Coordinates of C-alpha atoms in Angstrom, one line a residue:
M1 CA 42.5 5.3 7.9
G2 CA 43.4 3.9 11.3
E3 CA 41.9 0.4 12.3
K4 CA 40.3 1.7 15.2
L5 CA 38.1 3.7 13.2
M6 CA 37.6 1.3 10.5
F7 CA 36.2 -0.9 13.1
A8 CA 33.9 2.1 13.9
L9 CA 32.4 2.8 11.4
A10 CA 31.8 -1.0 10.8
A11 CA 29.8 -1.7 13.5
L12 CA 28.1 1.6 12.7
L13 CA 26.7 0.6 9.4
S14 CA 26.2 -2.9 11.1
A15 CA 23.3 -1.3 13.4
I16 CA 21.9 1.1 10.7
T17 CA 21.9 -2.0 8.5
G18 CA 20.1 -3.7 11.8
L19 CA 17.5 -1.0 12.1
A20 CA 17.0 -1.2 8.7
P21 CA 13.9 -3.9 9.1
A22 CA 12.8 -2.1 12.2
L23 CA 12.5 1.3 10.3
A24 CA 10.7 -0.3 7.6
Q25 CA 7.6 -1.8 8.9
S26 CA 6.8 1.3 10.9
P27 CA 3.2 2.4 9.6
R28 CA 3.0 5.3 6.8
P29 CA -0.1 6.4 6.0
G30 CA -0.9 7.6 3.4
S31 CA -1.3 11.9 2.4
L32 CA -4.2 13.9 1.3
E33 CA -4.6 16.1 -1.8
T34 CA -7.3 18.3 -2.6
Y35 CA -8.0 19.5 -6.3
K36 CA -10.9 22.4 -6.3
D37 CA -14.5 20.7 -4.9
W38 CA -12.5 17.5 -4.3
T39 CA -10.1 15.2 -2.0
I40 CA -8.5 12.1 -2.3
G41 CA -6.0 9.7 -0.3
C42 CA -4.1 6.0 -0.6
D43 CA -3.5 4.1 2.1
N44 CA -0.7 1.6 2.6
R45 CA -2.8 -1.4 0.1
A46 CA -3.0 1.7 -2.7
R47 CA -6.4 1.5 -2.4
C48 CA -7.5 5.1 -3.4
E49 CA -11.2 7.3 -2.4
A50 CA -11.7 10.7 -3.7
V51 CA -14.7 12.4 -1.6
S52 CA -17.0 15.5 -3.3
L53 CA -16.8 18.6 -1.0
L54 CA -19.3 21.1 -1.0
P55 CA -17.6 24.1 -3.0
E56 CA -15.7 26.4 -1.0
G57 CA -17.8 29.7 -0.3
G58 CA -20.7 28.3 -1.4
D59 CA -23.9 28.1 0.4
W60 CA -24.6 25.2 2.9
P61 CA -27.7 22.9 1.9
D62 CA -30.0 22.1 3.4
A63 CA -29.9 18.1 3.0
P64 CA -25.6 17.6 2.5
V65 CA -25.1 15.0 -0.3
T66 CA -21.7 13.4 -0.2
L67 CA -20.2 11.3 -3.3
G68 CA -17.6 9.5 -3.6
L69 CA -14.9 6.7 -5.8
R70 CA -13.3 4.2 -4.2
R71 CA -10.8 1.7 -5.9
D72 CA -8.5 -0.9 -5.4
A73 CA -5.0 -1.8 -6.7
G74 CA -4.9 -4.1 -8.9
G75 CA -5.2 -4.6 -13.2
A76 CA -8.9 -6.5 -12.3
A77 CA -10.2 -4.0 -9.9
E78 CA -13.0 -1.5 -11.2
P79 CA -14.1 1.5 -9.3
E80 CA -16.8 1.9 -6.9
I81 CA -19.1 5.3 -6.6
W82 CA -21.3 5.2 -3.6
L83 CA -23.4 8.3 -2.4
S84 CA -24.4 9.3 1.1
R85 CA -27.2 11.4 2.4
D86 CA -29.9 11.8 5.7
A87 CA -32.8 10.0 4.2
K88 CA -35.3 7.6 5.1
G89 CA -36.8 4.7 2.9
R90 CA -35.7 3.1 -0.5
E91 CA -35.8 5.0 -3.5
E92 CA -34.3 4.8 -7.1
L93 CA -31.8 7.9 -8.1
S94 CA -30.9 8.6 -11.3
F95 CA -27.0 9.9 -12.5
F96 CA -27.0 12.6 -14.9
V97 CA -23.9 14.1 -16.9
D98 CA -24.7 17.5 -19.3
G99 CA -28.2 16.7 -19.6
R100 CA -27.3 12.3 -20.0
K101 CA -28.5 9.6 -18.1
I102 CA -24.9 7.7 -17.6
A103 CA -26.2 4.9 -14.6
S104 CA -28.9 4.2 -11.8
A105 CA -29.3 2.6 -8.4
A106 CA -31.0 1.8 -5.4
S107 CA -30.8 3.8 -2.5
R108 CA -31.6 2.6 0.9
D109 CA -32.1 5.0 3.8
G110 CA -30.1 7.1 2.1
E111 CA -27.2 5.0 1.2
A112 CA -26.4 4.2 -2.5
A113 CA -23.9 2.1 -4.4
L114 CA -23.1 1.5 -8.2
Q115 CA -20.2 -0.9 -8.8
G116 CA -19.3 -2.9 -12.5
P117 CA -19.9 -1.0 -15.9
Q118 CA -22.1 1.2 -14.3
A119 CA -19.5 3.1 -12.1
A120 CA -17.0 3.0 -14.5
A121 CA -18.9 4.7 -16.7
L122 CA -20.0 7.4 -14.8
A123 CA -16.6 8.0 -13.1
V124 CA -15.3 8.6 -16.7
A125 CA -18.2 10.8 -17.6
M126 CA -17.7 13.1 -14.9
T127 CA -13.9 13.2 -15.8
R128 CA -15.1 14.7 -18.6
G129 CA -18.2 16.4 -17.7
A130 CA -19.5 20.3 -16.5
K131 CA -22.7 19.0 -14.3
L132 CA -23.4 16.4 -12.7
E133 CA -27.0 15.9 -10.9
V134 CA -29.1 13.2 -9.0
R135 CA -32.1 12.8 -9.4
S136 CA -35.1 10.7 -8.2
A137 CA -38.5 10.0 -9.1
G138 CA -39.3 13.1 -6.8
G139 CA -36.4 15.8 -8.8
L140 CA -33.7 17.0 -8.1
I141 CA -31.3 15.8 -4.8
A142 CA -27.7 17.0 -5.9
Q143 CA -25.3 18.6 -7.7
P144 CA -22.5 17.8 -6.4
S145 CA -20.2 19.9 -8.0
L146 CA -17.5 18.3 -10.4
A147 CA -15.0 20.5 -10.2
G148 CA -11.2 18.8 -9.0
A149 CA -12.9 15.4 -10.2
A150 CA -10.7 15.0 -13.3
A151 CA -7.6 15.9 -11.5
A152 CA -8.3 13.7 -8.7
M153 CA -9.0 10.8 -10.5
R154 CA -5.9 11.4 -12.2
Y155 CA -4.2 11.6 -9.0
M156 CA -5.6 7.9 -8.5
D157 CA -4.4 6.5 -11.4
A158 CA -1.0 7.7 -10.8
R159 CA -1.0 6.4 -7.3
Q160 CA -2.0 2.5 -8.5
G161 CA 0.3 2.4 -11.2
R162 CA -3.1 2.6 -13.8
A163 CA -1.7 6.0 -15.9
G164 CA -1.0 4.0 -19.4
T165 CA -3.1 1.8 -19.0
M166 CA -6.6 0.5 -20.7
A167 CA -7.2 0.6 -16.6
A168 CA -6.9 3.8 -16.3
L169 CA -9.7 6.2 -15.7
V170 CA -8.4 9.8 -16.8
A171 CA -4.7 9.0 -18.1
T172 CA -5.4 6.3 -20.5
G173 CA -3.1 4.0 -22.7
P174 CA -2.6 1.2 -25.0
Q175 CA -1.4 -1.2 -22.3
S176 CA -2.5 -3.9 -21.2
P177 CA -4.6 -3.7 -17.6
S178 CA -1.5 -6.2 -16.3
A179 CA 0.7 -4.2 -16.2
V180 CA -0.9 -2.2 -13.4
R181 CA 0.9 -2.7 -9.9
A182 CA -0.2 -5.3 -8.1
A183 CA -1.1 -4.2 -4.1
P184 CA 1.7 -4.0 -1.7
P185 CA 1.2 -7.1 0.7
L186 CA -0.9 -6.2 4.0
A187 CA 0.7 -5.5 7.2
S188 CA 0.0 -7.5 10.1
I189 CA -0.5 -7.4 13.9
R190 CA -0.4 -9.9 16.5
R191 CA -2.9 -8.7 19.1
A192 CA -2.1 -9.5 23.1
L193 CA -5.5 -11.4 24.8
I194 CA -6.4 -9.1 27.5
P195 CA -7.4 -11.1 30.8
A196 CA -11.1 -11.7 31.0
G197 CA -12.6 -10.8 34.8
A198 CA -9.7 -9.4 35.5
A199 CA -9.9 -7.3 39.3
P200 CA -10.2 -3.8 38.8
V201 CA -7.3 -1.7 39.9
T202 CA -7.2 1.7 41.9
L203 CA -4.6 4.4 42.1
W204 CA -4.2 5.4 45.8
R205 CA -3.9 9.5 46.0
E206 CA 0.0 9.7 46.4
E207 CA 0.4 7.6 43.1
L208 CA -2.5 10.3 41.4
A209 CA 0.0 13.1 42.7
A210 CA 2.8 11.5 40.6
L211 CA 1.4 10.9 38.1
G212 CA 0.1 13.7 37.7
K213 CA 3.8 15.6 38.1
F214 CA 5.3 12.2 35.4
T215 CA 2.6 13.6 33.0
A216 CA 2.4 17.4 33.6
C217 CA -1.4 17.2 33.5
A218 CA -1.9 18.0 37.1
D219 CA -3.7 21.1 37.0
E220 CA -6.4 19.7 34.0
M221 CA -6.3 16.3 36.2
R222 CA -7.8 18.2 39.4
D223 CA -10.9 20.1 37.2
A224 CA -11.2 16.5 35.3
S225 CA -12.5 13.0 36.1
P226 CA -10.6 11.0 37.5
P227 CA -8.0 8.7 35.2
D228 CA -9.4 5.7 33.3
L229 CA -7.8 2.6 34.2
Y230 CA -7.5 -0.9 32.3
R231 CA -5.6 -3.9 33.2
L232 CA -3.9 -5.1 29.8
S233 CA -1.9 -7.8 32.0
K234 CA -1.3 -9.2 35.1
S235 CA 1.9 -6.9 36.2
E236 CA 0.3 -4.0 33.8
T237 CA -2.5 -0.8 33.3
L238 CA -3.1 1.1 31.1
V239 CA -4.0 4.7 32.4
L240 CA -5.5 7.6 29.9
V241 CA -4.9 10.5 32.2
P242 CA -7.0 13.5 31.6
C243 CA -5.1 16.4 30.1
G244 CA -7.3 19.1 28.8
A245 CA -10.5 19.5 27.2
G246 CA -12.1 21.7 24.6
A247 CA -15.8 21.9 23.4
Y248 CA -15.9 19.0 21.6
N249 CA -11.7 17.2 21.9
F250 CA -11.2 15.4 25.2
S251 CA -7.2 15.2 25.9
A252 CA -6.0 12.0 27.4
V253 CA -1.8 10.6 27.9
P254 CA -1.7 7.3 28.1
V255 CA 0.6 5.8 30.4
I256 CA 1.4 2.4 31.5
A257 CA 1.3 1.1 35.2
T258 CA 3.2 -1.3 36.7
G259 CA 4.4 -2.5 40.7
I260 CA 2.6 -3.1 43.6
P261 CA -1.2 -0.6 44.6
G262 CA 1.1 2.4 46.2
R263 CA 4.3 2.1 45.2
R264 CA 3.5 1.8 41.2
S265 CA 5.8 3.5 38.1
F266 CA 4.5 4.8 35.8
R267 CA 6.4 5.5 31.9
F268 CA 4.4 6.7 29.1
A269 CA 2.7 3.8 26.6
S270 CA 4.8 3.2 23.8
F271 CA 3.3 3.2 19.8
D272 CA 4.5 2.8 16.4
Y273 CA 3.0 5.5 14.7
Q274 CA 1.9 8.7 17.4
P275 CA -1.0 9.7 17.5
G276 CA -2.3 12.6 15.4
W277 CA -1.9 15.0 18.5
S278 CA 1.7 13.9 19.7
E279 CA 3.5 15.9 16.9
D280 CA 4.4 18.9 19.5
A281 CA 4.1 16.8 23.2
A282 CA 6.8 15.0 24.8
H283 CA 4.5 12.2 25.3
P284 CA 1.7 10.8 23.0
V285 CA -1.5 12.4 23.5
L286 CA -5.1 10.8 22.5
V287 CA -8.6 12.8 22.1
N288 CA -11.8 11.5 22.7
A289 CA -9.9 8.2 23.5
S290 CA -12.0 5.2 24.2
W291 CA -10.2 1.5 24.9
S292 CA -11.8 -2.2 24.1
P293 CA -10.8 -5.5 25.8
E294 CA -13.0 -7.3 24.0
S295 CA -10.3 -6.5 20.5
S296 CA -7.4 -5.1 22.4
S297 CA -7.7 -1.6 20.5
L298 CA -7.7 2.1 21.7
E299 CA -9.4 4.6 19.8
S300 CA -8.7 7.7 19.1
H301 CA -10.6 10.2 17.2
A302 CA -10.0 13.6 17.1
K303 CA -13.0 16.8 15.2
G304 CA -11.3 19.4 13.5
R305 CA -14.9 21.0 14.5
G306 CA -18.3 20.2 16.5
L307 CA -19.9 19.6 12.9
G308 CA -17.7 16.3 12.7
D309 CA -16.7 16.7 8.8
C310 CA -13.2 16.8 9.9
G311 CA -10.4 16.0 11.8
S312 CA -8.4 12.5 12.1
S313 CA -8.9 8.9 14.0
E314 CA -6.5 6.2 14.9
S315 CA -7.3 2.6 15.9
Y316 CA -4.2 1.3 18.0
V317 CA -4.0 -2.8 18.7
W318 CA -1.6 -3.8 22.4
D319 CA 0.8 -6.1 21.0
G320 CA 2.2 -6.8 25.1
V321 CA 4.5 -4.6 24.0
R322 CA 3.7 -1.3 22.4
F323 CA 0.2 0.2 20.9
R324 CA 0.8 -0.6 16.9
L325 CA -1.4 1.0 14.3
A326 CA -4.1 -0.8 13.0
E327 CA -6.3 1.8 11.2
A328 CA -6.0 5.6 10.2
S329 CA -8.4 8.0 8.7
A330 CA -8.8 11.3 8.2
M331 CA -11.0 14.4 6.5
A332 CA -8.6 17.5 5.9
E333 CA -10.9 19.7 4.8
C334 CA -14.2 21.3 6.6
R335 CA -16.4 21.0 4.3
G336 CA -19.6 18.8 4.3
A337 CA -17.8 15.3 4.1
W338 CA -18.7 13.5 6.9
H339 CA -16.9 10.5 5.6
W340 CA -13.1 9.8 6.0
I341 CA -11.2 8.9 4.1
T342 CA -8.7 5.4 5.3
T343 CA -5.1 6.2 5.1
W344 CA -3.4 3.0 6.4
S345 CA -5.5 -0.1 6.9
A346 CA -3.4 -3.7 8.8
K347 CA -4.8 -6.9 9.5
V348 CA -5.2 -8.1 13.6
V349 CA -4.6 -11.9 13.9
D350 CA -5.2 -13.3 17.5

């Protein structure tokens, strides 16, 4: 092998090695899995959550009820079961599996939660039973489907490293809970503080024309309200450029403007994880975007349909250079689950 080629390979290897830490730090939100009438997902901390769905092809109930089970990583973490429905006031709920009462919980304005031994007992009963009923003093409230619940909890056991241990819900074994994997470290983001009381920014007509051409959104801009502008620093402005709208989703292209009024230059905002509707686009695309200067956060919230029981959302924090993913959640199935599952979370520090 020639000397020049050896030096070239060494340089390439060095470059790849140097990029490894950056690549390792790129967010990788968890995916969702669906087992019959249950869907489940885990985030980067191995915190998993399973949520019940309305049976596919079944009748839509007058008052849908969503049941969920969440569990943190680590051998000491216990499952928690929650129930959500549209209701007012206080009442006592009882949970029956195959006709046997397993647990009870107080409900306030339609929200109830089970923790500790009751939650663990109900979770195990749900994996083995065929019929779940939620009752109150007034009678039957709901019958969340158990089809797929055992498979979802087995997936949870596997993702959290509980399989083969006494801490598992389904894949139990003789190993001590201490054998369960610990939670991975939490990602951290240092946010840039946004100047208080920053002067409002306006774009000149020529700049608006340049912005439409730069983003290829000129036609959409004509039929929409003007771009939203937010000061990021003394020299940088976030511009949310309208770029298409539907019945309940409004798209915007995030652009950073710099320079003096009338002669500003534009570049697409940089993200460490591309927003959900950017896969096939040449630039990032946000949906139903909103900006909060108090927390330096930019939100994108895409509905899968008008009811809002499916879709995806991301929350980004401005670190002074780019927008970094602080939280992501999703619900892939449009089957009556208004609670979206968290697939990524990070700690934000000043």
